[in-house]
Every structure is written in structure tokens, then in C-alpha cells.
Short mmCIF file of C-alpha atoms in Angstrom, two decimals:
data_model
loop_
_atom_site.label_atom_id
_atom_site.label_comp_id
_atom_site.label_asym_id
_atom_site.label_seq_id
_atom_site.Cartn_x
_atom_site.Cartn_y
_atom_site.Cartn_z
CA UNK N 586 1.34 -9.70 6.30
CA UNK N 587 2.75 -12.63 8.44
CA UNK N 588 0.81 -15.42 9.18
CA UNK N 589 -0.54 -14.35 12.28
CA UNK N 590 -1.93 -11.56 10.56
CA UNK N 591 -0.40 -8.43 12.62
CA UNK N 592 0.21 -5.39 9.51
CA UNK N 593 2.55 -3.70 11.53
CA UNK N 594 4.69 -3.73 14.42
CA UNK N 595 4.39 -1.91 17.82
CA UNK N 596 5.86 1.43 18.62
CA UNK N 597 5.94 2.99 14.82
CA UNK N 598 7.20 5.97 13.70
CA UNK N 599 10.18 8.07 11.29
CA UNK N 600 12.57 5.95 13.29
CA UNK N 601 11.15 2.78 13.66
CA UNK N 602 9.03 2.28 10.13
CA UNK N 603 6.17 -0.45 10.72
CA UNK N 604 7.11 -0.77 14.13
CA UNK N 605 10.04 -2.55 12.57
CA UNK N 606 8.25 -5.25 11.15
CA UNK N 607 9.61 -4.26 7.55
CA UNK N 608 12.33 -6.36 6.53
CA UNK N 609 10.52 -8.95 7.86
CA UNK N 610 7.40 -8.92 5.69
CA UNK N 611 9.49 -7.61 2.62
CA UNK N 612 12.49 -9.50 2.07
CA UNK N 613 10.48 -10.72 -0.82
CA UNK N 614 10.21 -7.83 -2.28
CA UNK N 615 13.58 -6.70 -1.50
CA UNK N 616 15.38 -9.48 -3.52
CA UNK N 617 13.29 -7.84 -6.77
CA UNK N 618 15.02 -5.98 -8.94
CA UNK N 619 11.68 -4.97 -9.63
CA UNK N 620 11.04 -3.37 -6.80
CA UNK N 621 14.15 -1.38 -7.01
CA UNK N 622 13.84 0.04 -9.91
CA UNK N 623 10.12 1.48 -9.52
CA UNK N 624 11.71 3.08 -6.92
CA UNK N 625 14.22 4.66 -8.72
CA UNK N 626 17.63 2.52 -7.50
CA UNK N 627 19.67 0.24 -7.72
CA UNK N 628 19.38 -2.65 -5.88
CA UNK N 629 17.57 -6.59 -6.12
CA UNK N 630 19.03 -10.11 -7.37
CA UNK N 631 16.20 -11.57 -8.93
CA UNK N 632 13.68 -11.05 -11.66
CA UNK N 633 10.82 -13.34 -11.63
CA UNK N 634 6.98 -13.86 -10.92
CA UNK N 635 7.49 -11.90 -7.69
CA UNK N 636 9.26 -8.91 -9.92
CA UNK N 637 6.60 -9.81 -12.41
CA UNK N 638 3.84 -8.80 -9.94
CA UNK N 639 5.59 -5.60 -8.94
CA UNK N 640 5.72 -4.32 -12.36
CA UNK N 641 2.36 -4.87 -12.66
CA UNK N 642 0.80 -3.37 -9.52
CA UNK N 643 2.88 -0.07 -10.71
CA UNK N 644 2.19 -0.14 -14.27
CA UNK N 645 -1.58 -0.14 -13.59
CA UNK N 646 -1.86 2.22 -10.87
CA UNK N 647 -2.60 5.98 -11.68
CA UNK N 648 -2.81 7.38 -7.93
CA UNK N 649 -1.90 6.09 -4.44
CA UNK N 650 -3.70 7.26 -1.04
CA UNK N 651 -2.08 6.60 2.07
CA UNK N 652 -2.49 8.35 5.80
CA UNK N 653 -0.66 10.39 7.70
CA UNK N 654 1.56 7.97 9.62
CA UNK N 655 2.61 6.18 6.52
CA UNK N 656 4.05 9.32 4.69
CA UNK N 657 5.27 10.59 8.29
CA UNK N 658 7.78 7.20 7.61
CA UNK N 659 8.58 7.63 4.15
CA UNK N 660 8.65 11.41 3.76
CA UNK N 661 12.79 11.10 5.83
CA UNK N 662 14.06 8.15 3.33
CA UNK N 663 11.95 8.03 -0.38
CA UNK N 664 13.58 9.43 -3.12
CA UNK N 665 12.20 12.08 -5.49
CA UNK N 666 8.88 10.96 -7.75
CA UNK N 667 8.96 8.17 -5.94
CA UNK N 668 5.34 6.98 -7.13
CA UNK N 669 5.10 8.99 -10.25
CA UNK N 670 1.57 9.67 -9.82
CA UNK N 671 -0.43 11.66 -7.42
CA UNK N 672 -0.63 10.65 -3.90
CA UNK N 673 -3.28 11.77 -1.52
CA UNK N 674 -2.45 11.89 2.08
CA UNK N 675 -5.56 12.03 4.85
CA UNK N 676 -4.56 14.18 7.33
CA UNK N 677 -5.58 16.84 9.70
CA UNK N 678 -2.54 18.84 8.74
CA UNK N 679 -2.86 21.91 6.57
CA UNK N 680 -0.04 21.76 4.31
CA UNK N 681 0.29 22.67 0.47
CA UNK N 682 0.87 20.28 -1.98
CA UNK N 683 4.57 18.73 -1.97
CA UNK N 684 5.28 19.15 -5.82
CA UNK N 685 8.21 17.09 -6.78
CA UNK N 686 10.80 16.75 -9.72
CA UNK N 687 8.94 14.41 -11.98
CA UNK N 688 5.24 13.06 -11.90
CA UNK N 689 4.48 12.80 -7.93
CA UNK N 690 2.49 15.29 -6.38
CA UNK N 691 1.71 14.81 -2.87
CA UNK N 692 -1.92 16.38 -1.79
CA UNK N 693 -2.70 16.66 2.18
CA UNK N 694 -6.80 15.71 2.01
CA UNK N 695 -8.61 17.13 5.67
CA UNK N 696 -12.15 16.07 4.69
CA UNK N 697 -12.12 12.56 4.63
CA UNK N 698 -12.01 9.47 2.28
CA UNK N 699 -14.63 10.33 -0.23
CA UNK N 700 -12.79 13.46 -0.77
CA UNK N 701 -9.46 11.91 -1.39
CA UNK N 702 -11.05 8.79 -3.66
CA UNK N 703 -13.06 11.04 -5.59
CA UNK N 704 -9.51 12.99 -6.08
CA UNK N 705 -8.00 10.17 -6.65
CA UNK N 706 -10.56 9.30 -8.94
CA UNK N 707 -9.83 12.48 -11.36
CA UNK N 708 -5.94 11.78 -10.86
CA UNK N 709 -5.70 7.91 -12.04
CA UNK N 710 -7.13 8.27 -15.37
CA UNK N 711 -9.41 5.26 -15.09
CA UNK N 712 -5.98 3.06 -13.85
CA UNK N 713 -6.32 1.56 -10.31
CA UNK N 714 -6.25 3.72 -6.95
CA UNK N 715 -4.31 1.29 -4.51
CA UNK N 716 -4.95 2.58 -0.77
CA UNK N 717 -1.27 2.05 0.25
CA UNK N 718 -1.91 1.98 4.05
CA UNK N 719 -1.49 1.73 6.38
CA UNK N 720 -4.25 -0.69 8.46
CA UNK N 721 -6.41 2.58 9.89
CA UNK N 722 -6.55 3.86 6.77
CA UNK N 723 -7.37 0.53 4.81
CA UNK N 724 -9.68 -0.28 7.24
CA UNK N 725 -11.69 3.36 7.02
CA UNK N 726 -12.16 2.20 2.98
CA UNK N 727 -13.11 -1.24 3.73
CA UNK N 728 -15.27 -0.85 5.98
CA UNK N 729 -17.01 1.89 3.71
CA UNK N 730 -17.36 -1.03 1.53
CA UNK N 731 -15.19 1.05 -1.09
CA UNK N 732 -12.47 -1.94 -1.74
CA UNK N 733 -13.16 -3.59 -4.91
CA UNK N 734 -9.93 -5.46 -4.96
CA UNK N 735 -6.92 -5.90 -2.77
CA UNK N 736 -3.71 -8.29 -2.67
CA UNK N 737 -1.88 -10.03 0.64
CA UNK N 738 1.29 -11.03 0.43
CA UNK N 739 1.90 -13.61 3.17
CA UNK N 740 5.38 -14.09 4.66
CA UNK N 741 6.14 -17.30 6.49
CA UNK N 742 6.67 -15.39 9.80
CA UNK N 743 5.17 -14.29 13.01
CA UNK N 744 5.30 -10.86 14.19
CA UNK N 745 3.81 -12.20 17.43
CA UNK N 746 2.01 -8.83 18.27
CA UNK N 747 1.02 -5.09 16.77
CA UNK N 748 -1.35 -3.99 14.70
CA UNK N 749 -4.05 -6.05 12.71
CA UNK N 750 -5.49 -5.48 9.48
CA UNK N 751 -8.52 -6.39 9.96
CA UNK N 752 -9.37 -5.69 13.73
CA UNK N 753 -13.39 -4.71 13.44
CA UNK N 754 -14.09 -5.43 9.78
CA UNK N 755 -17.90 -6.81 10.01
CA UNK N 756 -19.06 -9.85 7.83
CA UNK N 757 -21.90 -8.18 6.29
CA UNK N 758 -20.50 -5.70 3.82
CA UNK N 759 -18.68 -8.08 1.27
CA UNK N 760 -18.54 -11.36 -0.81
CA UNK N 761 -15.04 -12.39 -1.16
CA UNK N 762 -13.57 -14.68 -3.98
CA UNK N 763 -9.96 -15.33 -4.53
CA UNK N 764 -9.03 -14.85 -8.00
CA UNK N 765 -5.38 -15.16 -8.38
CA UNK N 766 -2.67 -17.46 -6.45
CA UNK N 767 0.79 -16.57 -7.01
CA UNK N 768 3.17 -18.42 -4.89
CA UNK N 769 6.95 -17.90 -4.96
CA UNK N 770 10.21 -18.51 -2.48
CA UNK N 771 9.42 -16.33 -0.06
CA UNK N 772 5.64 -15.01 -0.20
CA UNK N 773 2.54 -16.27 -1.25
CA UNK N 774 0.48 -13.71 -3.61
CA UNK N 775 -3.41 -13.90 -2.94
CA UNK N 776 -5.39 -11.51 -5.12
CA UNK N 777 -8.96 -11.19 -3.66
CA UNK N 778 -12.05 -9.57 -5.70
CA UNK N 779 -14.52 -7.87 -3.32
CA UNK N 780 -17.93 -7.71 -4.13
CA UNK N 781 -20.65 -5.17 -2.43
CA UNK N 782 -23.63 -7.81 -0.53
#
């Protein structure tokens, strides 16, 4: 997120992906050669703690859920087994499952979040679920007080106006401790550890 905390630009869509707020928050990540390759291309200059991290957060995840306007974006430009695990998409579409070549199945959940983290759940193998976004549907599992963990990259930029992450999150469902500070050329890596009050 950028420092004024906005998660997403105005006016999103297929067309416009995070209201166009994307290269600005991850040029970071797009210098990673990292983050190319778990993505299946070529691409990146760099390997270091910020590839590091990416490794990581892939290595140890075993199922991704996201919403509906989030996949809407990706669905036109990711490639094939993109996440190589099985991604659960809230919706209130009825759609089969989107099998693809590989280890990504896409599954369009109607009945809400505990269906699609108790999916999830049977999915990941006892590896982490990481809620991928975006802020509506993070916000749903935080303020269910289902977040155990969760990372923000900050970017030294301002968006200057769009969508918040955490517009209406109350005080009373979580201590907070930072447990990890990873700070490199263009981000700075907080890793936060949420505990139930």
C-alpha cells in the first residue's frame, strides 16, 4: 500500500487493474526475478531479500482466496497455473470450476467466507491460506476476526485517493504485534501477527 494507505485506485476494472494504482505499488516486486518466475516468465533484474520474501510467501502457501473483482482483472492477462494451488473465488456467479493445465483450480464459492476458508482449509494441506484481495474481501475476513497474520508492503508513494484497506475495521477484535521488518530499495516489509482479544 502507499503511504497514505489507499489499496487501490479509483475506477477499477479488466481495463484499468487496481484502478491503475499497480505499477505504482509494485515496482518492487516487479524488479524480482522472483516474482517472475512464480509466475511462470521471464522477466526481473534482481534477486535479493525482496525476491527472498516472494519465494517464501509462495512456497508456504497451499490455497489463495480472492473476490470477484480481483479475478475479473486477472482472469484477461495471468497465465496458465498461475498459483499452482487452489483458488477460491467469492462470488454470486454460478460458474463451474476453471480447471487448468497444471495444479490451479479455480472454485466460484456463493455462500460466503466460512465456506470458502473451510475449503480452503481442506485444499492447503495445513500450508497458509493468504486472502489475496482485494480490500472488500480482506476486510469481510478481518473483520470476522479470521486473520491470524498478514504482510504490508509500503511503497514510498501517494495514491492521493481510492480505496482503503482498512475503512471500518473496529479496535476491539484484535491485538496486533509486528513481528518481522524487512526493509529494502523500494518497499518496506511489515509482517504483523494478529491475535483474537
Amino acid at each position: 500500500m502507499p503511504l497514505d494507505g489507499f489499496f487501490a485506485g479509483e475506477n477499477r476494472g479488466p481495463e484499468n487493474p487496481m484502478g491503475g494504482a499497480s505499477g505504482k505499488l509494485h515496482t518492487w516486486m516487479f524488479k524480482q526475478k522472483a516474482f517472475w518466475k512464480n509466475i511462470n516468465m521471464e522477466g526481473g533484474s534482481e534477486h535479493g531479500a525482496d525476491s527472498e520474501l516472494i519465494d517464501d510467501v509462495f512456497a508456504r502457501t497451499g490455497a489463495y482466496i480472492m473476490g470477484k473483482r480481483m479475478f475479473d482483472e486477472g482472469e484477461v492477462v495471468w497465465k496458465e497455473d498461475l498459483y499452482k494451488a487452489d483458488v477460491y473465488v467469492l462470488t454470486t456467479e454460478i460458474r463451474e470450476p476453471w480447471v487448468q493445465k497444471g495444479t490451479t483450480t479455480f472454485y466460484f464459492i456463493n455462500d460466503g467466507i466460512q465456506s470458502a476458508l473451510e475449503k480452503a482449509k481442506q485444499s492447503a494441506n495445513g500450508k497458509d491460506i493468504r486472502i489475496q484481495g482485494g480490500a472488500n474481501t480482506i476486510q469481510q475476513f478481518l473483520k470476522a476476526g479470521l486473520i491470524d497474520e498478514f504482510f504490508i508492503h509500503i511503497a514510498p508513494v501517494f495514491l492521493g485517493s481510492g480505496i482503503r484497506l482498512f475503512d471500518g475495521i473496529t479496535t476491539d477484535i484484535y491485538d496486533i504485534q509486528i513481528i518481522e521488518i524487512i526493509p529494502s530499495e523500494m518497499t518496506t516489509h511489515i509482517r504483523y501477527k494478529l491475535l483474537r482479544k
